[in-house]
């Protein structure tokens, strides 16, 4: 069976896996974004808190994905929970770091102007600082998503959802008829998904970044 | 403090002090000052003298460590700072416009925060753009980066004025624009103030800017100590000490020209003609006016060309190439110095005065300028003499008091003791 025939035979299964893959990455990214921006907002004003947040999230990233998932299994069991926790943790670093850099990068004279015309702290944050820090934050989200696409494949190790399952199945049965097709389909699927997500981010950027600060 | 209204509120600073943590000397030391409603007061002084810090304590962007602030008779030292700042306009260097918002959104910020209805905000935005000399239709939807420095600064002023605050604080607002634009902006501010009568506190390190704009000038030395707080005329003719005269710099007589505006001297009428007028009619007017020249206006009544009799003779039915184009005009708010400059460069020996939209309102010529400058200097000299006389009398009275005193102690202490 060649690759195209394989795709035709298994497209139902592949689409389901791809959908689950995209879905878990998307949901983890939403959580990582909310959490990451929140951490950024809370810590950016203090030198040491900001550095602590960046260092901590960076440390998480140095733990190999397989190891992290493996370590989570005894704690939260198999399936979706270890996947979601691992992906969210890995997604944090780029978001947190870019949020802190972006918020710190807002021109101090604009912060002064915002205070001067009578904006309260929350209003200043929502109407001035976050919109101005949004382009770097979005870049962080983009980078994190790309990363999670790959890491999500490893989630299959903990019986998680997604395209990782076919890859692992193929790898386990190397030499058999469909092994290569399985690995290829899973990998290419992830690449295609990553490209689709990236295109979506470009669109989101167009829609959410004010024309006044778009590069 | 009145919520709105076109008249300013007075500001009272009472032994205002700011001590930044970790520095031995206070940045602002015990400043007391009264600023009258509707007055423009300029803080001028060398950099680092605490003038900006003093300004920022008025809207409590910097919280004072001691002293009290009153606005319009109300003590605002302990008021909610956010609430306070919404009632005090604030304009800063380089405008501080938010780059991700359009011009209209920037201006609408404060009215929105204090809950004006949408229709009123829209109306107010258009009104303000018009007020600062920007066409609302054209600039409304632009982003700050699509504006020149001068235009940004105008929007900055419009934003500060949006909710019609009685007090306007301006922190070196024109520091970042080129000299020509700065000059225009200063003229605009003076014109605005004529319409609005706000209380304006303006910080600058440029003494020329200070005398041009201020009703009164506070010359500040280090730690915001007031070296002299008086009218520009008084500071120019009678600097309190060496520090102030050092700051005034050379050419006080020429600077005096900056203190009088074109509208204060006689603007005379001059024969004019519209560009569309038939030649014969222009000719008749020239003859009737008894002058050698006529000022040709374009379709929007802006000065366009000076036409001499000879030019008309040579024109042969078309005005297209006849006459000398008008190089320079001044507004009614321009200083005599600008007017003198324009008269000197224009070979007609006079300069056209224009209104708000550049339309012709009259002319000023060399004669008028010379006689008014002469009168001004004479009046200043008399004032200064009188002032000196008063000082001498005061001193004489003090000496007298000292001599009368029982202990015969010399010095000011003795004089006080004897009273």
Short mmCIF file of C-alpha atoms in Angstrom, two decimals, chain A residues 117 119 127, chain B residues 98 101-118 120-126 128-129 140 155 158-163:
data_model
loop_
_atom_site.label_atom_id
_atom_site.label_comp_id
_atom_site.label_asym_id
_atom_site.label_seq_id
_atom_site.Cartn_x
_atom_site.Cartn_y
_atom_site.Cartn_z
CA UNK A 117 -4.87 62.18 32.45
CA UNK A 119 -6.31 56.58 34.37
CA UNK A 127 -6.21 50.42 27.63
CA UNK B 98 -1.08 56.63 22.68
CA UNK B 101 -5.36 54.88 19.31
CA UNK B 102 -6.55 57.29 16.66
CA UNK B 103 -6.46 61.02 17.21
CA UNK B 104 -10.16 61.00 18.09
CA UNK B 105 -9.77 58.10 20.53
CA UNK B 106 -6.87 59.85 22.24
CA UNK B 107 -8.87 63.02 22.71
CA UNK B 108 -11.97 61.15 23.87
CA UNK B 109 -10.18 59.31 26.71
CA UNK B 110 -10.95 61.61 29.60
CA UNK B 111 -14.55 62.42 28.62
CA UNK B 112 -15.13 58.69 28.26
CA UNK B 113 -13.70 57.96 31.69
CA UNK B 114 -15.93 60.53 33.35
CA UNK B 115 -18.91 59.10 31.51
CA UNK B 116 -19.97 61.63 28.93
CA UNK B 117 -22.58 60.38 26.44
CA UNK B 118 -21.21 59.29 23.06
CA UNK B 120 -21.35 64.73 23.30
CA UNK B 121 -17.88 63.18 23.12
CA UNK B 122 -18.00 63.11 19.34
CA UNK B 123 -19.08 66.73 19.21
CA UNK B 124 -16.41 67.76 21.68
CA UNK B 125 -13.67 65.94 19.75
CA UNK B 126 -14.53 67.77 16.54
CA UNK B 128 -11.32 70.54 20.01
CA UNK B 129 -9.61 69.54 16.78
CA UNK B 140 -10.03 62.45 13.27
CA UNK B 155 -3.55 66.77 19.63
CA UNK B 158 -6.59 68.96 22.69
CA UNK B 159 -6.56 65.79 24.82
CA UNK B 160 -5.55 67.77 27.87
CA UNK B 161 -8.44 70.18 27.27
CA UNK B 162 -10.98 67.48 26.43
CA UNK B 163 -13.07 67.50 29.59
#
